[in-house]
PDB file of C-alpha atoms in Angstrom:
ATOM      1  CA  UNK A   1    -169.001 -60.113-138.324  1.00  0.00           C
ATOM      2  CA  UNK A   2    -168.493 -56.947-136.993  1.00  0.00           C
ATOM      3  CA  UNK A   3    -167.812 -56.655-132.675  1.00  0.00           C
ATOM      4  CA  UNK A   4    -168.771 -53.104-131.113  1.00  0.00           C
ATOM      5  CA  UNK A   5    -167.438 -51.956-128.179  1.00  0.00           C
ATOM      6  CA  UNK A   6    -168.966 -48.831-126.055  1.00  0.00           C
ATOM      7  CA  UNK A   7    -167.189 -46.706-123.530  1.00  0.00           C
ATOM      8  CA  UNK A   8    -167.163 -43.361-121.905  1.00  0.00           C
ATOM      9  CA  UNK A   9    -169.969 -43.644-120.115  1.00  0.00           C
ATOM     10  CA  UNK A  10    -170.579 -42.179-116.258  1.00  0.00           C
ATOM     11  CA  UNK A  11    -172.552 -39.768-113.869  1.00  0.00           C
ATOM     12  CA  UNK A  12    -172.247 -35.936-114.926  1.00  0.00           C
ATOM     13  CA  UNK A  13    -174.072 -33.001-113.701  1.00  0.00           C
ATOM     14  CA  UNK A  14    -177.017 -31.098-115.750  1.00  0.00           C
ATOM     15  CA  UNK A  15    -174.869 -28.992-118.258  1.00  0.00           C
ATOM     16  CA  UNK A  16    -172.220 -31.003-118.655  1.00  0.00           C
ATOM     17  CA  UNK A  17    -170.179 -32.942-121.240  1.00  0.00           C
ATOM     18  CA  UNK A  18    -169.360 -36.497-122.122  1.00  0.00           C
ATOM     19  CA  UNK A  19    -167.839 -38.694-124.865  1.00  0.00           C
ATOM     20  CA  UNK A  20    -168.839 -41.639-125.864  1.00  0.00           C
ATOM     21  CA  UNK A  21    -166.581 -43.825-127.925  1.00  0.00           C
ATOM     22  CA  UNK A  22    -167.198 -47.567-129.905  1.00  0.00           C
ATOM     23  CA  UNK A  23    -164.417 -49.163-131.000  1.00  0.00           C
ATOM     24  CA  UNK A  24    -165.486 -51.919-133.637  1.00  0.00           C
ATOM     25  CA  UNK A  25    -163.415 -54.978-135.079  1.00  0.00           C
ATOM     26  CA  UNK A  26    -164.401 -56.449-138.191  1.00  0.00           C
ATOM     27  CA  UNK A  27    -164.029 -55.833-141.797  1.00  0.00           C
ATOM     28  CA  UNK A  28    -165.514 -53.210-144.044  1.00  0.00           C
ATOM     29  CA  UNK A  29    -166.340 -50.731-141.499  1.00  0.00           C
ATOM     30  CA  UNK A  30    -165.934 -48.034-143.571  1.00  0.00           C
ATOM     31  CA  UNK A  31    -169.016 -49.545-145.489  1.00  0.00           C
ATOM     32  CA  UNK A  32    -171.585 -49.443-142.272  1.00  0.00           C
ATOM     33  CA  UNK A  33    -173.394 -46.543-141.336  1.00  0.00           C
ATOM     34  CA  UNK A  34    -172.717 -46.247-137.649  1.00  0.00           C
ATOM     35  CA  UNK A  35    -175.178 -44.928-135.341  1.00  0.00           C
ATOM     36  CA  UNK A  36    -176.046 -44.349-131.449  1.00  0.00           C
ATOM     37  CA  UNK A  37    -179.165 -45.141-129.785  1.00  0.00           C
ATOM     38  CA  UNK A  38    -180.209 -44.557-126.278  1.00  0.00           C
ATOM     39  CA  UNK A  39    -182.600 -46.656-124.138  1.00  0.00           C
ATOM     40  CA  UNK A  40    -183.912 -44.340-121.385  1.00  0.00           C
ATOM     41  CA  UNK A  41    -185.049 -46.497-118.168  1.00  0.00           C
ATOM     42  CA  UNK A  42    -188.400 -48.150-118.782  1.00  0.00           C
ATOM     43  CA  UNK A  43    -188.841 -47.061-122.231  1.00  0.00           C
ATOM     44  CA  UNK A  44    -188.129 -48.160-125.941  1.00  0.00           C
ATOM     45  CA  UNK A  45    -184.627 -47.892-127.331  1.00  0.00           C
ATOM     46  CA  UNK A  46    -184.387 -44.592-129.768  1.00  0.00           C
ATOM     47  CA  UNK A  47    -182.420 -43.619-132.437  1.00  0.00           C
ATOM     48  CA  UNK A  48    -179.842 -40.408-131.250  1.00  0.00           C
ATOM     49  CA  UNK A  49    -177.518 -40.113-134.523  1.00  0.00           C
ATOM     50  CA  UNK A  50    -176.171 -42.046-137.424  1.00  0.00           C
ATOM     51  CA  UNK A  51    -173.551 -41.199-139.790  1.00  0.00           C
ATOM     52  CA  UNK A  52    -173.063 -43.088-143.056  1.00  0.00           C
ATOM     53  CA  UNK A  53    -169.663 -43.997-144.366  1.00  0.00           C
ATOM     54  CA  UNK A  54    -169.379 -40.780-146.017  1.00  0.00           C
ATOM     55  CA  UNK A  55    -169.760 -38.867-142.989  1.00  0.00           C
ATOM     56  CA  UNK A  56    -173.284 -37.341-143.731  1.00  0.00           C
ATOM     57  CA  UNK A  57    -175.200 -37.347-140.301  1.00  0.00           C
ATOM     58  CA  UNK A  58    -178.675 -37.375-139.233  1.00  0.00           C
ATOM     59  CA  UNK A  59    -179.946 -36.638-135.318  1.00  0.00           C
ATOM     60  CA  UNK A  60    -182.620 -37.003-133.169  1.00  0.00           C
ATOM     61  CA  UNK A  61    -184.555 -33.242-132.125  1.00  0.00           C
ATOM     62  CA  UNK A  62    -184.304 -33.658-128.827  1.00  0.00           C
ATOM     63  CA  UNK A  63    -180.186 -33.744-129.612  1.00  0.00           C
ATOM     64  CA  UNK A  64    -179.485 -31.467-132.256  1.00  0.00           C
ATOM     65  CA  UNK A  65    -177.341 -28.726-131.514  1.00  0.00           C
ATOM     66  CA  UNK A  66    -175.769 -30.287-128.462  1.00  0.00           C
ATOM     67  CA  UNK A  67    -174.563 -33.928-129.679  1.00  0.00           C
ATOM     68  CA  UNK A  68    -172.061 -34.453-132.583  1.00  0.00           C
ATOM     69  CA  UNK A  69    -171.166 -37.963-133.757  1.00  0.00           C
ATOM     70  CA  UNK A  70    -168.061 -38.425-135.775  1.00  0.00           C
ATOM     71  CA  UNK A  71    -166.170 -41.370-137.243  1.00  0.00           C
ATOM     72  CA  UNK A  72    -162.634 -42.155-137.443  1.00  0.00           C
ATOM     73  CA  UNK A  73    -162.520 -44.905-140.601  1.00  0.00           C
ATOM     74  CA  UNK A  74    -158.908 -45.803-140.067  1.00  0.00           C
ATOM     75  CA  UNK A  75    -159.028 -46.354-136.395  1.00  0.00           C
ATOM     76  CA  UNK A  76    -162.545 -47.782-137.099  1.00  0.00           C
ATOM     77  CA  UNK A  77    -163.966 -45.980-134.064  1.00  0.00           C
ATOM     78  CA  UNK A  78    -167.297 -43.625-133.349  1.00  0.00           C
ATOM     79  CA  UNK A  79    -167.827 -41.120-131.214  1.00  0.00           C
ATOM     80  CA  UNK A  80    -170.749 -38.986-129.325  1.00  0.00           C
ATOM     81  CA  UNK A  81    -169.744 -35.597-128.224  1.00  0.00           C
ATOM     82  CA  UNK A  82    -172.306 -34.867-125.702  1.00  0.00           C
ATOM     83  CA  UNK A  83    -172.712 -31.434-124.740  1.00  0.00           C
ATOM     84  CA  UNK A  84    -175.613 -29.242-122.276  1.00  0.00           C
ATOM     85  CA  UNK A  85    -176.729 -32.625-121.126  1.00  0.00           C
ATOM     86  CA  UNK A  86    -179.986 -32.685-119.517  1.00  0.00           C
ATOM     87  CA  UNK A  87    -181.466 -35.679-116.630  1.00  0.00           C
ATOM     88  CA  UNK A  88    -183.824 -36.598-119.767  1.00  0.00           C
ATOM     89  CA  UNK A  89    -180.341 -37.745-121.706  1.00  0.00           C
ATOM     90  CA  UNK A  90    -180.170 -40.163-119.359  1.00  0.00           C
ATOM     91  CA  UNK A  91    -180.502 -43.466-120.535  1.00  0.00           C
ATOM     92  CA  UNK A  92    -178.138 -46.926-121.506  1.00  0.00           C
ATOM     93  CA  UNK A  93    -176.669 -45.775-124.873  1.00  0.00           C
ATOM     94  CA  UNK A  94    -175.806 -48.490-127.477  1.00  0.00           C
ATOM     95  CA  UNK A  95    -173.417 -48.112-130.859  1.00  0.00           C
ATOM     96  CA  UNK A  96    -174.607 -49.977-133.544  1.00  0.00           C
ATOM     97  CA  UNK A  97    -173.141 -50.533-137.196  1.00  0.00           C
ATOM     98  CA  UNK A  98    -175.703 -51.766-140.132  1.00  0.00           C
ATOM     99  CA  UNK A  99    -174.144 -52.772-143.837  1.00  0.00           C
ATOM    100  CA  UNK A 100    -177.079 -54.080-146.760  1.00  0.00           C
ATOM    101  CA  UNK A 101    -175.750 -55.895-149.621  1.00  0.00           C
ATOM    102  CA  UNK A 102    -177.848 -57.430-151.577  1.00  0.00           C
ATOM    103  CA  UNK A 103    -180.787 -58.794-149.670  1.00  0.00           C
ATOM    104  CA  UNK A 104    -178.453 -59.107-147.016  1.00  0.00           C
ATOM    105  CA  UNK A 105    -179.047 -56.660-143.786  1.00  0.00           C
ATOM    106  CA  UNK A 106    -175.500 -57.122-141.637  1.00  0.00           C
ATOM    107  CA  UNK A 107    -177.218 -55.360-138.112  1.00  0.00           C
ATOM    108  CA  UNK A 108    -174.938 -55.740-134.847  1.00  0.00           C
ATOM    109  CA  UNK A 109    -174.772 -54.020-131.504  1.00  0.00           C
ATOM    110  CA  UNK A 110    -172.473 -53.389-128.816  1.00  0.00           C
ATOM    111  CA  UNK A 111    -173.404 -54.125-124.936  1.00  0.00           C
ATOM    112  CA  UNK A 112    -174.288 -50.498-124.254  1.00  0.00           C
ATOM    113  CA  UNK A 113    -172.786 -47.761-121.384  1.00  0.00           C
ATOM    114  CA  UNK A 114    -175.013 -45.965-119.087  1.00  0.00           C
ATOM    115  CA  UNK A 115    -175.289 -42.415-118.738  1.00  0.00           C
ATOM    116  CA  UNK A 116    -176.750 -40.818-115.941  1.00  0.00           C
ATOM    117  CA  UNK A 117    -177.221 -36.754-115.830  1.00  0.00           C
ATOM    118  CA  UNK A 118    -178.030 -35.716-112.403  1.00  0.00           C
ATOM    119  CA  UNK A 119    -177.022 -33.447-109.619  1.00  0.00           C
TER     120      UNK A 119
END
């Protein structure tokens, strides 16, 4: 069982920067490939950025170049740099950690943090 919890989240202007953070408790996080998703208002959730437990990442267009997620194995935390953030960014953004073993999918999410971009 692995517990996921989001923070970081706020109001910032058009251009500016934010961090998001998950701090997870559990076992074997090394093992889960941790990833942020976003759920703009009154639209599907989407995938912003994974990274797999050997750091190799993978983004969303509509992020690369201005978002950077990173993992910390020891402290078993993730973070979103978020940088040149647009109104579009905004959106409830959730951490979530997936493990397969076997025929075994381990999936779990955190509650989410909003963040809004506007002036």
């Amino acid at each position: 069982q692995v517990r996921l919890v989001e923070s970081g989240g706020g109001l910032v202007q058009p251009g500016g920067s934010l961090r998001l953070s998950c701090a997870a408790s559990g076992s074997m996080f090394s093992l889960y490939n941790m990833g942020w998703y976003r759920q703009p208002p009154g639209k599907e959730r989407e995938l912003v950025a994974i990274i797999s437990g050997d750091r190799s990442t993978s983004y969303a267009d509509s992020v690369k170049g201005r978002f950077t997620i990173s993992r910390d194995n020891a402290k078993k935390m993730v973070s979103l740099q978020m940088n040149s953030l647009k109104p579009e960014d905004t959106a409830v953004y959730y951490c979530n950690a997936v493990r397969v073993s076997g025929t075994t999918k381990y999936d779990f999410w955190g509650q989410g943090t909003q963040v809004t971009v506007s002036s």
